[in-house]
Tab-separated table of C-alpha atoms in Angstrom:
chain	number	residue	atom	x	y	z
A	245	MET	CA	6.278	-33.475	138.856
A	246	GLU	CA	2.786	-32.726	137.459
A	247	ILE	CA	2.398	-36.383	136.492
A	248	LEU	CA	2.122	-37.379	140.173
A	249	HIS	CA	-1.112	-35.351	140.400
A	250	ASN	CA	-2.745	-37.571	137.783
A	251	ASP	CA	-5.747	-39.615	139.039
A	252	ILE	CA	-4.616	-42.827	137.390
A	253	VAL	CA	-1.099	-42.534	138.752
A	254	LEU	CA	-2.457	-41.956	142.279
A	255	LEU	CA	-4.838	-44.905	141.920
A	256	ALA	CA	-2.039	-47.187	140.731
A	257	LEU	CA	0.058	-46.013	143.671
A	258	THR	CA	-2.775	-46.776	146.122
A	259	PHE	CA	-3.291	-50.302	144.744
A	260	GLY	CA	0.458	-50.917	144.631
A	261	THR	CA	1.041	-49.698	148.189
A	262	TYR	CA	-1.800	-51.833	149.522
A	263	PHE	CA	-0.518	-54.878	147.670
A	264	ALA	CA	2.997	-54.363	149.039
A	265	ALA	CA	1.639	-53.789	152.555
A	266	ARG	CA	-0.342	-57.021	152.380
A	267	GLN	CA	2.724	-58.968	151.243
A	268	CYS	CA	4.595	-57.378	154.140
A	269	GLN	CA	2.018	-58.642	156.634
A	270	LYS	CA	2.052	-62.120	155.117
A	271	LYS	CA	5.854	-62.257	155.355
A	272	THR	CA	6.146	-60.968	158.917
A	273	GLY	CA	2.813	-62.218	160.288
A	274	TRP	CA	2.658	-59.212	162.653
A	275	VAL	CA	-0.861	-57.963	163.424
A	276	ILE	CA	0.460	-54.416	163.835
A	277	MET	CA	1.454	-54.461	160.141
A	278	ASN	CA	-2.215	-54.060	159.243
A	279	PRO	CA	-2.253	-53.387	155.472
A	280	ILE	CA	-4.935	-50.663	155.751
A	281	LEU	CA	-3.013	-48.827	158.476
A	282	LEU	CA	0.313	-49.195	156.685
A	283	THR	CA	-1.112	-48.004	153.347
A	284	ILE	CA	-2.727	-44.935	154.940
A	285	ALA	CA	0.492	-44.007	156.736
A	286	LEU	CA	2.673	-44.470	153.629
A	287	LEU	CA	0.273	-42.533	151.396
A	288	ILE	CA	0.070	-39.601	153.830
A	289	LEU	CA	3.862	-39.554	154.038
A	290	PHE	CA	4.157	-39.655	150.257
A	291	LEU	CA	1.570	-36.884	149.696
A	292	LYS	CA	3.264	-34.646	152.292
A	293	VAL	CA	6.729	-35.179	150.802
A	294	ALA	CA	5.549	-34.756	147.201
A	295	GLY	CA	3.493	-31.681	148.156
A	296	ILE	CA	0.206	-33.095	146.859
A	297	SER	CA	-2.936	-31.784	148.565
A	298	TYR	CA	-5.626	-34.028	150.008
A	299	GLU	CA	-8.128	-32.520	147.544
A	300	THR	CA	-6.010	-33.756	144.621
A	301	TYR	CA	-5.691	-37.217	146.148
A	302	HIS	CA	-9.387	-37.320	146.964
A	303	LYS	CA	-10.287	-37.053	143.268
A	304	ALA	CA	-8.495	-40.364	142.703
A	305	GLY	CA	-9.483	-41.857	146.064
A	306	SER	CA	-13.192	-41.278	145.494
A	307	TYR	CA	-13.116	-44.014	142.821
A	308	ILE	CA	-12.159	-46.410	145.614
A	309	ASP	CA	-14.325	-45.232	148.500
A	310	PHE	CA	-17.269	-45.184	146.091
A	311	TRP	CA	-17.309	-48.988	146.605
A	312	LEU	CA	-17.861	-48.667	150.365
A	313	LYS	CA	-21.623	-48.296	149.986
A	314	PRO	CA	-22.149	-51.321	147.686
A	315	ALA	CA	-19.817	-53.312	149.969
A	316	ILE	CA	-22.014	-52.521	152.968
A	317	VAL	CA	-25.057	-53.669	150.962
A	318	ALA	CA	-23.164	-56.907	150.199
A	319	LEU	CA	-22.967	-57.639	153.943
A	320	GLY	CA	-26.640	-58.567	153.601
A	321	VAL	CA	-25.449	-61.950	152.283
A	322	PRO	CA	-23.711	-63.270	155.435
A	323	LEU	CA	-26.574	-61.776	157.413
A	324	TYR	CA	-29.081	-63.786	155.370
A	325	GLN	CA	-27.034	-66.968	155.691
A	326	ASN	CA	-27.095	-66.728	159.492
A	327	LEU	CA	-30.609	-65.412	159.901
A	328	SER	CA	-32.164	-68.476	161.533
A	329	GLN	CA	-29.343	-68.655	164.102
A	330	ILE	CA	-29.682	-64.925	164.791
A	331	ARG	CA	-33.469	-65.140	165.237
A	332	LYS	CA	-33.068	-67.708	167.997
A	333	GLN	CA	-30.557	-65.455	169.733
A	334	PHE	CA	-32.435	-62.203	169.309
A	335	LEU	CA	-32.725	-61.122	172.954
A	336	PRO	CA	-29.055	-61.609	173.943
A	337	ILE	CA	-27.994	-59.867	170.744
A	338	PHE	CA	-30.298	-56.908	171.267
A	339	LEU	CA	-29.356	-56.504	174.944
A	340	SER	CA	-25.629	-56.613	174.248
A	341	GLN	CA	-26.037	-54.030	171.474
A	342	LEU	CA	-27.951	-51.681	173.724
A	343	VAL	CA	-25.340	-51.946	176.475
A	344	GLY	CA	-22.483	-51.641	173.952
A	345	CYS	CA	-23.975	-48.566	172.289
A	346	VAL	CA	-24.582	-46.662	175.534
A	347	ALA	CA	-21.216	-47.709	177.002
A	348	GLY	CA	-19.431	-46.562	173.837
A	349	VAL	CA	-20.916	-43.076	173.710
A	350	VAL	CA	-20.809	-42.449	177.474
A	351	SER	CA	-17.237	-43.716	177.998
A	352	VAL	CA	-15.692	-41.805	175.094
A	353	VAL	CA	-17.374	-38.555	176.158
A	354	LEU	CA	-16.487	-38.897	179.853
A	355	ILE	CA	-12.846	-39.786	179.180
A	356	ALA	CA	-12.427	-36.959	176.648
A	357	GLN	CA	-14.084	-34.493	179.046
A	358	ALA	CA	-11.895	-35.562	181.945
A	359	LEU	CA	-8.780	-35.034	179.838
A	360	GLY	CA	-9.901	-31.575	178.764
A	361	ALA	CA	-10.872	-32.065	175.119
A	362	SER	CA	-12.683	-29.180	173.417
A	363	ARG	CA	-16.445	-29.400	172.942
A	364	GLU	CA	-16.124	-29.764	169.154
A	365	VAL	CA	-13.725	-32.686	169.503
A	366	ILE	CA	-15.959	-34.374	172.106
A	367	LEU	CA	-18.954	-34.144	169.769
A	368	SER	CA	-16.842	-35.518	166.923
A	369	LEU	CA	-15.716	-38.459	169.065
A	370	ALA	CA	-19.151	-39.441	170.383
A	371	PRO	CA	-20.310	-41.618	167.438
A	372	LYS	CA	-16.827	-43.118	166.868
A	373	SER	CA	-17.798	-46.822	167.036
A	374	VAL	CA	-20.159	-46.899	164.075
A	375	THR	CA	-19.758	-46.948	160.325
A	376	THR	CA	-18.583	-43.706	158.641
A	377	PRO	CA	-21.843	-42.514	157.027
A	378	ILE	CA	-23.840	-42.878	160.268
A	379	ALA	CA	-21.075	-41.418	162.412
A	380	MET	CA	-20.718	-38.376	160.144
A	381	GLU	CA	-24.458	-37.821	160.082
A	382	VAL	CA	-24.737	-37.976	163.897
A	383	CYS	CA	-21.704	-35.709	164.313
A	384	GLN	CA	-23.112	-33.163	161.877
A	385	SER	CA	-26.469	-33.010	163.626
A	386	MET	CA	-24.746	-32.525	167.018
A	387	GLY	CA	-22.446	-29.756	165.790
A	388	GLY	CA	-19.105	-31.585	165.646
A	389	ILE	CA	-16.596	-31.724	162.755
A	390	PRO	CA	-17.834	-34.522	160.422
A	391	SER	CA	-14.572	-35.117	158.559
A	392	LEU	CA	-12.667	-35.379	161.858
A	393	THR	CA	-15.237	-37.993	162.849
A	394	ALA	CA	-14.597	-39.870	159.590
A	395	ALA	CA	-10.876	-39.989	160.334
A	396	ILE	CA	-11.409	-41.075	163.972
A	397	VAL	CA	-13.845	-43.766	162.819
A	398	VAL	CA	-11.155	-45.298	160.605
A	399	LEU	CA	-8.676	-45.231	163.519
A	400	VAL	CA	-11.173	-46.931	165.830
A	401	GLY	CA	-11.819	-49.559	163.159
A	402	LEU	CA	-8.121	-50.236	162.760
A	403	PHE	CA	-7.594	-50.492	166.502
A	404	GLY	CA	-10.422	-53.023	166.758
A	405	ALA	CA	-9.198	-55.002	163.745
A	406	VAL	CA	-5.629	-55.181	165.015
A	407	PHE	CA	-6.153	-55.713	168.767
A	408	GLY	CA	-9.841	-56.731	169.050
A	409	PHE	CA	-9.460	-60.519	169.168
A	410	LYS	CA	-6.479	-60.247	171.551
A	411	ILE	CA	-8.408	-58.028	173.972
A	412	LEU	CA	-11.458	-60.310	173.873
A	413	GLU	CA	-9.303	-63.383	174.574
A	414	VAL	CA	-7.615	-61.708	177.535
A	415	TRP	CA	-11.000	-60.690	178.995
A	416	HIS	CA	-12.412	-64.205	178.619
A	417	VAL	CA	-14.813	-63.511	175.761
A	418	ARG	CA	-14.216	-66.844	174.018
A	419	ASN	CA	-17.512	-67.600	172.300
A	420	PRO	CA	-17.019	-67.066	168.532
A	421	TYR	CA	-20.423	-65.416	168.105
A	422	SER	CA	-19.820	-63.038	171.029
A	423	GLN	CA	-16.391	-62.209	169.616
A	424	GLY	CA	-17.758	-61.442	166.150
A	425	LEU	CA	-20.596	-59.381	167.557
A	426	SER	CA	-18.278	-57.317	169.790
A	427	LEU	CA	-15.898	-56.622	166.941
A	428	GLY	CA	-18.674	-55.328	164.673
A	429	THR	CA	-20.179	-53.275	167.506
A	430	ALA	CA	-16.914	-51.654	168.593
A	431	SER	CA	-15.203	-51.201	165.251
A	432	HIS	CA	-17.793	-51.299	162.455
A	433	ALA	CA	-16.856	-52.392	158.908
A	434	VAL	CA	-13.079	-52.528	159.450
A	435	GLY	CA	-13.603	-54.842	162.429
A	436	THR	CA	-16.146	-56.783	160.377
A	437	SER	CA	-13.654	-57.333	157.560
A	438	ARG	CA	-11.184	-58.700	160.136
A	439	ALA	CA	-13.896	-60.990	161.574
A	440	MET	CA	-14.745	-62.138	158.046
A	441	GLU	CA	-11.122	-63.268	157.615
A	442	LYS	CA	-11.432	-65.398	160.728
A	443	GLY	CA	-14.564	-67.177	159.531
A	444	GLN	CA	-17.919	-66.653	157.965
A	445	HIS	CA	-19.946	-67.005	161.195
A	446	TYR	CA	-17.689	-64.498	163.009
A	447	GLY	CA	-18.321	-62.173	160.070
A	448	ALA	CA	-22.094	-62.579	160.087
A	449	TYR	CA	-22.304	-61.633	163.776
A	450	ALA	CA	-19.925	-58.742	163.175
A	451	SER	CA	-22.197	-57.422	160.389
A	452	LEU	CA	-25.049	-57.668	162.837
A	453	GLY	CA	-23.137	-55.614	165.408
A	454	LEU	CA	-22.286	-53.087	162.720
A	455	ILE	CA	-25.949	-52.663	161.746
A	456	LEU	CA	-27.579	-52.704	165.167
A	457	ASN	CA	-25.046	-50.445	166.853
A	458	GLY	CA	-25.247	-48.123	163.839
A	459	VAL	CA	-28.997	-47.820	164.110
A	460	LEU	CA	-28.997	-47.520	167.926
A	461	THR	CA	-26.239	-44.906	167.848
A	462	ALA	CA	-28.127	-42.852	165.266
A	463	LEU	CA	-31.242	-42.977	167.452
A	464	LEU	CA	-29.779	-42.678	170.968
A	465	THR	CA	-26.697	-40.430	170.766
A	466	PRO	CA	-28.606	-37.116	170.817
A	467	PHE	CA	-30.393	-38.149	174.046
A	468	ILE	CA	-27.290	-39.556	175.714
A	469	LEU	CA	-25.314	-36.398	174.940
A	470	LYS	CA	-28.073	-34.198	176.341
A	471	LEU	CA	-27.829	-36.103	179.624
A	472	ILE	CA	-24.046	-36.061	180.068
A	473	ILE	CA	-22.690	-32.889	178.416
B	293	MET	CA	-22.060	-59.307	135.996
B	294	VAL	CA	-24.767	-56.872	134.888
B	295	ARG	CA	-27.422	-58.675	136.918
B	296	GLN	CA	-25.170	-58.682	140.005
B	297	CYS	CA	-24.536	-54.961	139.713
B	298	PHE	CA	-28.209	-54.276	139.093
B	299	ILE	CA	-29.283	-56.129	142.251
B	300	ILE	CA	-26.677	-54.527	144.506
B	301	PHE	CA	-27.014	-51.015	143.157
B	302	GLY	CA	-30.782	-51.496	142.992
B	303	CYS	CA	-30.873	-52.240	146.745
B	304	LEU	CA	-28.640	-49.236	147.375
B	305	ALA	CA	-30.837	-46.993	145.218
B	306	LEU	CA	-33.977	-48.179	147.038
B	307	GLY	CA	-32.187	-47.450	150.311
B	308	GLU	CA	-31.338	-43.923	149.160
B	309	LEU	CA	-34.931	-43.469	147.996
B	310	ILE	CA	-36.226	-44.446	151.436
B	311	VAL	CA	-33.809	-41.992	153.077
B	312	TRP	CA	-34.985	-39.246	150.714
B	313	LEU	CA	-38.660	-40.008	151.338
B	314	THR	CA	-38.516	-40.365	155.119
B	315	GLY	CA	-35.595	-38.076	155.993
B	316	THR	CA	-34.224	-40.742	158.355
B	317	SER	CA	-30.669	-40.419	159.676
B	318	ILE	CA	-29.983	-44.115	158.955
B	319	PRO	CA	-27.790	-44.233	155.827
B	320	GLY	CA	-29.043	-45.666	152.533
B	321	SER	CA	-26.324	-48.333	152.496
B	322	ILE	CA	-27.556	-49.856	155.780
B	323	ILE	CA	-31.157	-49.847	154.536
B	324	GLY	CA	-29.899	-51.382	151.265
B	325	MET	CA	-28.188	-54.169	153.246
B	326	LEU	CA	-31.407	-54.952	155.105
B	327	LEU	CA	-33.347	-54.905	151.805
B	328	LEU	CA	-30.886	-57.365	150.235
B	329	THR	CA	-31.294	-59.675	153.248
B	330	ALA	CA	-35.078	-59.418	152.920
B	331	PHE	CA	-35.038	-60.115	149.163
B	332	LEU	CA	-32.836	-63.178	149.701
B	333	GLN	CA	-35.119	-64.393	152.479
B	334	MET	CA	-38.246	-63.904	150.329
B	335	LYS	CA	-36.489	-65.763	147.460
B	336	VAL	CA	-36.928	-62.750	145.164
B	337	VAL	CA	-33.160	-62.808	144.710
B	338	LYS	CA	-31.209	-66.071	144.475
B	339	LEU	CA	-27.901	-66.258	146.344
B	340	GLU	CA	-26.000	-67.688	143.361
B	341	TRP	CA	-26.958	-64.635	141.261
B	342	ILE	CA	-24.930	-62.265	143.428
B	343	LYS	CA	-22.383	-64.477	145.207
B	344	GLY	CA	-19.455	-63.548	142.932
B	345	MET	CA	-19.872	-59.813	143.344
B	346	THR	CA	-20.662	-59.871	147.081
B	347	ASP	CA	-17.661	-62.113	147.812
B	348	PHE	CA	-15.453	-59.670	145.922
B	349	LEU	CA	-16.851	-56.637	147.762
B	350	ILE	CA	-16.700	-58.222	151.216
B	351	SER	CA	-13.175	-59.554	150.852
B	352	ASN	CA	-11.950	-56.075	149.856
B	353	LEU	CA	-13.999	-54.130	152.396
B	354	GLY	CA	-10.938	-52.977	154.323
B	355	PHE	CA	-9.228	-51.592	151.230
B	356	PHE	CA	-12.144	-49.240	150.531
B	357	PHE	CA	-11.336	-47.471	153.820
B	358	VAL	CA	-7.913	-46.322	152.625
B	359	PRO	CA	-9.013	-43.023	151.005
B	360	PRO	CA	-11.193	-41.904	153.974
B	361	GLY	CA	-8.228	-42.778	156.197
B	362	VAL	CA	-5.891	-40.583	154.163
B	363	ALA	CA	-8.206	-37.681	155.131
B	364	LEU	CA	-6.448	-37.901	158.503
B	365	MET	CA	-3.710	-35.721	156.990
B	366	LEU	CA	-6.132	-32.771	157.116
B	367	TYR	CA	-6.533	-33.073	160.886
B	368	LEU	CA	-3.003	-33.836	161.975
B	369	ASP	CA	-2.848	-30.430	163.730
B	370	VAL	CA	-6.184	-30.856	165.581
B	371	ILE	CA	-5.191	-34.384	166.576
B	372	GLN	CA	-1.744	-33.200	167.669
B	373	ALA	CA	-3.220	-30.373	169.752
B	374	GLU	CA	-5.558	-32.743	171.611
B	375	LEU	CA	-3.569	-35.934	171.162
B	376	LEU	CA	-3.933	-37.233	174.716
B	377	PRO	CA	-7.739	-36.905	175.108
B	378	ILE	CA	-8.370	-38.173	171.573
B	379	THR	CA	-6.196	-41.274	171.781
B	380	VAL	CA	-7.000	-42.223	175.373
B	381	ALA	CA	-10.740	-41.690	174.852
B	382	THR	CA	-10.951	-43.623	171.566
B	383	VAL	CA	-8.730	-46.497	172.633
B	384	GLY	CA	-10.231	-46.718	176.153
B	385	SER	CA	-13.787	-46.523	174.944
B	386	THR	CA	-13.226	-49.076	172.161
B	387	ILE	CA	-11.870	-51.548	174.721
B	388	VAL	CA	-14.906	-50.865	176.954
B	389	VAL	CA	-17.325	-51.514	174.071
B	390	LEU	CA	-15.558	-54.747	173.067
B	391	ILE	CA	-15.617	-56.201	176.566
B	392	VAL	CA	-19.051	-54.989	177.653
B	393	THR	CA	-20.720	-56.204	174.454
B	394	GLY	CA	-18.934	-59.556	174.553
B	395	TRP	CA	-19.750	-60.184	178.206
B	396	THR	CA	-23.406	-59.201	177.896
B	397	HIS	CA	-23.808	-61.506	174.920
B	398	GLN	CA	-22.023	-64.378	176.617
B	399	ILE	CA	-24.085	-64.048	179.804
B	400	PHE	CA	-27.490	-63.883	178.098
B	401	LYS	CA	-26.962	-66.208	175.163
B	402	LYS	CA	-28.936	-69.401	175.209
B	403	LYS	CA	-26.857	-72.499	175.646
């Protein structure tokens, strides 16, 4: 079955699986049928069964994740469109980011420590809320396992995208801007893409959360970890 | 099409250049995003020049995370070995961040 190792075949399979997963969600309307989550699970299952290594898949996959960086640049557009609104709200935004950043790093480390996680895993979990490149960079500089961080980051993003709005509703966070901001802060670009589906102003605040928490996490995590580990 | 790509990749390249020059730990893509916002604000770049491409990229943002997600298959054993701390800590902490950020913003936001 050499043909299955071909880049183009694997790319076609990835597009096809995602398309089918999206149709599935449209049909059922279940949030848990998140197309990203479903596609990842099906592809892993397929690669395991067909005996294809991650390295082989990655050669094809890199054509897709190459577009992550330009897509993050593109988030500058909703940010620009909401700039005047954001300027007026600068203090509440900055304060909530600061609190969110510290709460994210401290809570994940304390919970993992209490449940007996190894030091390497704790360091890999610490920057989990922010976008992959920042998270991997922070993890690397702290001595964690960067690719484990990358995987955890995607899981966190999916959790936020699938359950984020529900959780915020239950906890009485009803303001659309606060909701968007929280989603971007807690679950980076995956949460932002979910917020973007809900509406452009949710998305703009989510991009803001993604940026500010990313920058704060890059700057503050080393100090926070020194204090609590 | 060419102009759209030039502007977006140009911002990204400038971002990477700044990272290379300053050695900052902030990724080039985030700096590129801020540069694009600044160029739009300064009217150096017009929104209609890039709208097609940015709409395409943003609406498919989630899809671009599929390959990094598939990398999970490399860590199934690590995750299995420490399944409880990893899942409880990530899920618990994500809920904490969502609520704490949302509340702080709601309390301090101007009416």
